[in-house]
mmCIF file of C-alpha atoms in Angstrom:
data_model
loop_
_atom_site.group_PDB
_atom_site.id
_atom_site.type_symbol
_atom_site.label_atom_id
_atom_site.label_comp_id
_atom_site.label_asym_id
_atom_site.label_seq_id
_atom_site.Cartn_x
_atom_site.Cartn_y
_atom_site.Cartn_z
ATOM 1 C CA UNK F 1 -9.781 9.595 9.960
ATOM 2 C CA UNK F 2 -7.387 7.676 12.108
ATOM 3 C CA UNK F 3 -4.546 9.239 14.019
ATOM 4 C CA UNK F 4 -1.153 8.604 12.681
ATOM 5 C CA UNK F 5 1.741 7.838 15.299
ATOM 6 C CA UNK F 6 5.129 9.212 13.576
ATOM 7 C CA UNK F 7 8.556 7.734 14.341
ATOM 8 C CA UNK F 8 12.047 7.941 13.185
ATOM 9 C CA UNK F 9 13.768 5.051 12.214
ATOM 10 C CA UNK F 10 17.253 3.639 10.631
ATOM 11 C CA UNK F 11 16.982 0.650 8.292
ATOM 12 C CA UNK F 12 20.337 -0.931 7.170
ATOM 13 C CA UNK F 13 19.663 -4.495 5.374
ATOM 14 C CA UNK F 14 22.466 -6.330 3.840
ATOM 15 C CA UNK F 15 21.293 -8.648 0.394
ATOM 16 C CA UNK F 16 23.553 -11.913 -0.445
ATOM 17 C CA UNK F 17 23.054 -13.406 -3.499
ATOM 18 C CA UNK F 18 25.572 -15.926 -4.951
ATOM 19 C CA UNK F 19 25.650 -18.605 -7.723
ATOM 20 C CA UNK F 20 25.239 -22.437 -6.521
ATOM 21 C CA UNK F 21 25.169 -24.719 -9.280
ATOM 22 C CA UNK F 22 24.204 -23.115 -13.105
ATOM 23 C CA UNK F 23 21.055 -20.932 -12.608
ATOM 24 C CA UNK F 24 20.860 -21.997 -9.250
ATOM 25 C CA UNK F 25 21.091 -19.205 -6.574
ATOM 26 C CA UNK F 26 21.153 -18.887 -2.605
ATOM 27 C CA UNK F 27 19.978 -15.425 -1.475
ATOM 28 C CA UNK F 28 20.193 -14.237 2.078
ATOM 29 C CA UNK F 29 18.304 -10.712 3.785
ATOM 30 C CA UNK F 30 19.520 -9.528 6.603
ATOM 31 C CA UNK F 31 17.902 -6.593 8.068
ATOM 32 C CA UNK F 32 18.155 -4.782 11.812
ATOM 33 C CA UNK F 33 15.707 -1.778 11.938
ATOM 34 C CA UNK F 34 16.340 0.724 14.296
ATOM 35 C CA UNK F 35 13.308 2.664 16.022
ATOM 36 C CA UNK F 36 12.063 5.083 18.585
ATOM 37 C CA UNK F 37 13.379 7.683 17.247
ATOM 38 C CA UNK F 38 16.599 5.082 16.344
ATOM 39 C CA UNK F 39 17.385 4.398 20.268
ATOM 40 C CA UNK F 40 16.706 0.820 20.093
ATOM 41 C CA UNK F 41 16.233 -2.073 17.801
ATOM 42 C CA UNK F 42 12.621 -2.891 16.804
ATOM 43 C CA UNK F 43 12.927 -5.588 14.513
ATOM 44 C CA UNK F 44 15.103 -8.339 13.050
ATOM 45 C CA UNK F 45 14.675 -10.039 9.732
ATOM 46 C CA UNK F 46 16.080 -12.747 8.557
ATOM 47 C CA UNK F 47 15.059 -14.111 5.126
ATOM 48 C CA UNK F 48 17.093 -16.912 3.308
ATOM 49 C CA UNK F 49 15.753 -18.066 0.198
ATOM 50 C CA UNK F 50 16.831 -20.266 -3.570
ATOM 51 C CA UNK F 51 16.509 -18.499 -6.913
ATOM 52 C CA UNK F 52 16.173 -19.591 -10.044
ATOM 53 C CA UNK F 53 17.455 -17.022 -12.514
ATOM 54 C CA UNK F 54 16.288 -18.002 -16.019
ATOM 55 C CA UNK F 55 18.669 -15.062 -17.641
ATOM 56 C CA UNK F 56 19.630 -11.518 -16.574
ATOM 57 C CA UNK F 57 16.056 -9.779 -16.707
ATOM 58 C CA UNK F 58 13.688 -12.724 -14.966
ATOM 59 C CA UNK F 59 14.350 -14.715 -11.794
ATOM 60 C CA UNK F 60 12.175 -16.997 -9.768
ATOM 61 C CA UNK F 61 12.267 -17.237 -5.586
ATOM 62 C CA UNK F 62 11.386 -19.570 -2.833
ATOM 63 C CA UNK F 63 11.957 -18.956 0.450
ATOM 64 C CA UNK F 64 11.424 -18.540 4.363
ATOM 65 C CA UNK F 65 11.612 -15.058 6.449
ATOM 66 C CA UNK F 66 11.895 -15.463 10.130
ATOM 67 C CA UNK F 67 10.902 -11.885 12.200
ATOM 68 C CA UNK F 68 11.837 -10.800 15.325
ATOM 69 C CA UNK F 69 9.740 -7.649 16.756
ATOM 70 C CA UNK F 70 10.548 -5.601 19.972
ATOM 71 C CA UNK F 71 7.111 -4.272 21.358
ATOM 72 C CA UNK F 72 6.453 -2.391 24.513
ATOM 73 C CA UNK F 73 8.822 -5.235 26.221
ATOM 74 C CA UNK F 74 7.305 -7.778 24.191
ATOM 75 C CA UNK F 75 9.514 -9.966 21.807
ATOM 76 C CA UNK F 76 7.158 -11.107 18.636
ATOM 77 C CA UNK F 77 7.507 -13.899 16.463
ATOM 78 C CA UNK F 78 6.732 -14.437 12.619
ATOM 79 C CA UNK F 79 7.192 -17.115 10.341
ATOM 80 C CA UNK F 80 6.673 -16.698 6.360
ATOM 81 C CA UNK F 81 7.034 -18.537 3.544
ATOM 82 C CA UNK F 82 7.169 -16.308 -0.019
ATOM 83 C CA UNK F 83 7.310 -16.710 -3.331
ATOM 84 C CA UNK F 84 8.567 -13.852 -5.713
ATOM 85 C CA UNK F 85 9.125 -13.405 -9.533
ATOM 86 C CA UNK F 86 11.376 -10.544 -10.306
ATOM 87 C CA UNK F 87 11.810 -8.658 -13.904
ATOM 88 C CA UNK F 88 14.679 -6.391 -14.909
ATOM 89 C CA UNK F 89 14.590 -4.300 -18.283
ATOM 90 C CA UNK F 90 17.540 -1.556 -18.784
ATOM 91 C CA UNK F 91 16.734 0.720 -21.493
ATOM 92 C CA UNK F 92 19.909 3.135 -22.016
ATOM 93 C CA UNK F 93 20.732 4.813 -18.707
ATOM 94 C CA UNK F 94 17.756 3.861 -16.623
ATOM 95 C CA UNK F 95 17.039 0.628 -14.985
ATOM 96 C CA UNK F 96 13.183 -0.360 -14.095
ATOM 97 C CA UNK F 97 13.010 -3.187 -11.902
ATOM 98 C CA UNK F 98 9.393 -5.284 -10.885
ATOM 99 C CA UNK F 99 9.224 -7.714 -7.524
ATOM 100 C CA UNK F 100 6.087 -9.390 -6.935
ATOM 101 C CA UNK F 101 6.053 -11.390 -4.341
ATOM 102 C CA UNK F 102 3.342 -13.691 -2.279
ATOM 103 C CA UNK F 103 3.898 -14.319 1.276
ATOM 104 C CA UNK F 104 2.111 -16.759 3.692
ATOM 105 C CA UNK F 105 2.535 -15.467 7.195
ATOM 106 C CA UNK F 106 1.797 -17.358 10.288
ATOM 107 C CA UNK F 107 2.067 -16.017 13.661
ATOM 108 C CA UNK F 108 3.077 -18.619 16.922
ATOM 109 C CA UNK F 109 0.137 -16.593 18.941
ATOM 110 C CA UNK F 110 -3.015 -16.900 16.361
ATOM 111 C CA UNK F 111 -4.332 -20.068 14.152
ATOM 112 C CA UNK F 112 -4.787 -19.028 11.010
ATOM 113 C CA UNK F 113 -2.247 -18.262 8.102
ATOM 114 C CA UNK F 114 -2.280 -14.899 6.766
ATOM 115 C CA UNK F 115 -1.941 -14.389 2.771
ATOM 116 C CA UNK F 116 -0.311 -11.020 1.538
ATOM 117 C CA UNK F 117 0.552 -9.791 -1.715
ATOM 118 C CA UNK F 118 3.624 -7.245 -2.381
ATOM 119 C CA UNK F 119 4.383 -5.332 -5.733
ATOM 120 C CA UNK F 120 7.670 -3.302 -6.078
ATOM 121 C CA UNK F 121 8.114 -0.715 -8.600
ATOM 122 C CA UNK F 122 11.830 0.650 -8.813
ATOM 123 C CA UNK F 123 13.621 2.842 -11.217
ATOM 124 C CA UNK F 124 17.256 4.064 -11.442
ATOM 125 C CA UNK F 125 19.314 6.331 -13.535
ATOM 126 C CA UNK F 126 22.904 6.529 -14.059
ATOM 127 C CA UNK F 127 24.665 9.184 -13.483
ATOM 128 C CA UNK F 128 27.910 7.704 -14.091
ATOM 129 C CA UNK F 129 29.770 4.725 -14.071
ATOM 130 C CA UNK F 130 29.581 4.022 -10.288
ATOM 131 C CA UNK F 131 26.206 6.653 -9.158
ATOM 132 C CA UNK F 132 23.143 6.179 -9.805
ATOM 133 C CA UNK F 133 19.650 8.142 -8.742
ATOM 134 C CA UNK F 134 16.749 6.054 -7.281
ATOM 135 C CA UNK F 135 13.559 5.234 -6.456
ATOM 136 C CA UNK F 136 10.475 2.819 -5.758
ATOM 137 C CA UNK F 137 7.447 2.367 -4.739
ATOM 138 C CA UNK F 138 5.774 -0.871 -2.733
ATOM 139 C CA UNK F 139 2.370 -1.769 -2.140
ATOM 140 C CA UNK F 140 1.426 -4.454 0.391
ATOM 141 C CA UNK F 141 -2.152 -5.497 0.511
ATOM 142 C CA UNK F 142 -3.463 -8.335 2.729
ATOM 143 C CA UNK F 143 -5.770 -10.795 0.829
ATOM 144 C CA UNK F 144 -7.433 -12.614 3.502
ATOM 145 C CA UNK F 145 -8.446 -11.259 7.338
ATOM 146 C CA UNK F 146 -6.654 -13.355 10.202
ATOM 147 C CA UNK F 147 -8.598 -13.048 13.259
ATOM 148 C CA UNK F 148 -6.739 -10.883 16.230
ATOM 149 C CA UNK F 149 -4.211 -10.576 13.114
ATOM 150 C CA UNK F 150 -3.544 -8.659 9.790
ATOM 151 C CA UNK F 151 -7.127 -7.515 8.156
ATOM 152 C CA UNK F 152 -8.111 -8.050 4.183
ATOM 153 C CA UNK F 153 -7.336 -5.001 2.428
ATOM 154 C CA UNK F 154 -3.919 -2.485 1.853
ATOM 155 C CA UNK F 155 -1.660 -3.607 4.928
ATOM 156 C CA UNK F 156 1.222 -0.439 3.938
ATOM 157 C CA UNK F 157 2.930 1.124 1.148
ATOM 158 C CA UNK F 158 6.529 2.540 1.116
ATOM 159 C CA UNK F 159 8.186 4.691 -1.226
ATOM 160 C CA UNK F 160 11.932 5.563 -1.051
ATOM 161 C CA UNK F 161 13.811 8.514 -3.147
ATOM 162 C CA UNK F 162 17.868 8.435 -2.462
ATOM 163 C CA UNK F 163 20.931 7.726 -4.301
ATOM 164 C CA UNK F 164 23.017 4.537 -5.311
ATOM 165 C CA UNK F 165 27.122 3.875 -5.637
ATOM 166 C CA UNK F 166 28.927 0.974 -7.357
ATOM 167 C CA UNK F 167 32.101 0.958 -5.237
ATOM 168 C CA UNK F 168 33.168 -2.090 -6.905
ATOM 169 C CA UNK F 169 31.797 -4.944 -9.369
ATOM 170 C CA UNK F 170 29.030 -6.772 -7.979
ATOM 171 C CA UNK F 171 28.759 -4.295 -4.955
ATOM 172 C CA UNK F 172 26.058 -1.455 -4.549
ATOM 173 C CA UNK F 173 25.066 0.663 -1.628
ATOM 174 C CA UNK F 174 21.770 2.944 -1.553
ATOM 175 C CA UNK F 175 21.120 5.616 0.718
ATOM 176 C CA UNK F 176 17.752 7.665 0.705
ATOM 177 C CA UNK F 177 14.694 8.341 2.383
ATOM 178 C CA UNK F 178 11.813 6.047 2.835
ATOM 179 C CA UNK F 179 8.565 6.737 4.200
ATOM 180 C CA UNK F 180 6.275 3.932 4.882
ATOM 181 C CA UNK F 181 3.004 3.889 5.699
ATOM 182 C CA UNK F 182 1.063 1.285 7.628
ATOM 183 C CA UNK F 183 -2.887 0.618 7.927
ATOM 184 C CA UNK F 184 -3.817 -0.996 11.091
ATOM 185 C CA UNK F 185 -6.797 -1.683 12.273
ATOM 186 C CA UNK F 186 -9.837 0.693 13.768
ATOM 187 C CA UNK F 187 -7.969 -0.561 17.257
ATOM 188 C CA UNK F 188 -4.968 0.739 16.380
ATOM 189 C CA UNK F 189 -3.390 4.403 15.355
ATOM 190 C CA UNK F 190 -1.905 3.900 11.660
ATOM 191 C CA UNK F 191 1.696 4.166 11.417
ATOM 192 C CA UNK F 192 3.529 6.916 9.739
ATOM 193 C CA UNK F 193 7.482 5.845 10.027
ATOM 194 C CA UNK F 194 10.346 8.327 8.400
ATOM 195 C CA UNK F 195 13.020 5.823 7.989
ATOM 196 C CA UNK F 196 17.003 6.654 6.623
ATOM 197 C CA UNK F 197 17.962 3.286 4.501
ATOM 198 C CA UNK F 198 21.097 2.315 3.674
ATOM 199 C CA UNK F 199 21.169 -1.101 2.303
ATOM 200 C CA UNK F 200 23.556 -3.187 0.665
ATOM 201 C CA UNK F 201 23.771 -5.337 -2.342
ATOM 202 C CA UNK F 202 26.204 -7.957 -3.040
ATOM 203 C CA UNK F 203 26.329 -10.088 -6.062
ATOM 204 C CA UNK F 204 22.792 -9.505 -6.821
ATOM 205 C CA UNK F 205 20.748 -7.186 -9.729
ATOM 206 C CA UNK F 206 18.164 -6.389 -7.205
#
């Protein structure tokens, strides 16, 4: 069984998502993660995208993610394009909300594009008008091998318990605890990262 390297780490990405032009959308992701114990940054993400939202419950996304990762004094560049359909269904108090998305990754360093797959499962529960329990899960899983890259198979799965506030309308803050999990390959320790989040909604369901 491989050896898991643990770390602490603080993730605190901000979600924009505003109305365009009828059920036209821009959505923006910006999101600074904190780690080594949260003494440095490790990684940036930036990930602009257009949404179409056909009504409240079912959206469609386009879009490009640009990463930044800090590495043993390396700096590390990724480029995605992703796709995503997302599905919202309230039913009384609780909320359950389903993200699939598709991502093509390509890295400056290697040739070849690597495909993943992500599936977000989230639920929340009102407690009252403005809190709110929560929780998800999300599986990643690769679905082709890149050579020196990402391997075919489950790339990492986080899951994330905490609570939400709705400080005003269109506004929502969630603080909790997620743990994520990564799968690297037989050259590599897997990753076991205990991250705080605290990230921030505006104008958007999820």
């Amino acid at each position: 069984m491989a050896a898991v390297n643990q770390d602490l780490q603080l993730w605190t990405p901000i979600t924009l998502d505003e109305r365009i032009y009828r059920n036209w959308r821009g959505y923006l992701e910006i999101a600074p993660r904190l780690g080594n114990n949260i003494t440095r940054l490790n990684q940036l993400l930036l990930r602009p995208a257009i949404q179409y939202r056909f009504n409240d419950r079912f959206s469609l996304f386009a879009g490009y993610l640009w990463q930044t990762t800090y590495q043993n004094g390396e700096v590390l560049h990724e480029h995605r394009l992703w796709e995503q359909a997302l599905f919202n269904k309230d039913i009384k108090r609780f909320s359950i909300i389903n993200r699939t998305r598709l991502e093509q990754r390509m890295f400056p360093h290697l040739s070849d594009t690597g495909n993943r797959l992500r599936h977000l499962l989230k639920f929340e529960y009102d407690l009252s008008d403005k809190w709110y329990l929560v929780t998800s899960d999300e599986l990643f899983v690769n679905i082709n091998s890149v050579k020196n890259g990402p391997q075919a198979g489950i790339d990492q799965n986080r899951i994330f318990a905490g609570i939400g506030l709705r400080p005003r309308k269109r506004v929502r803050v969630e603080i909790g605890y997620q743990y994520q999990y990564v799968n690297r390959s037989d050259q590599f320790d897997d990753l076991g990262n205990h991250a705080i989040l605290i990230q921030t909604f505006l104008g958007i369901k999820d």
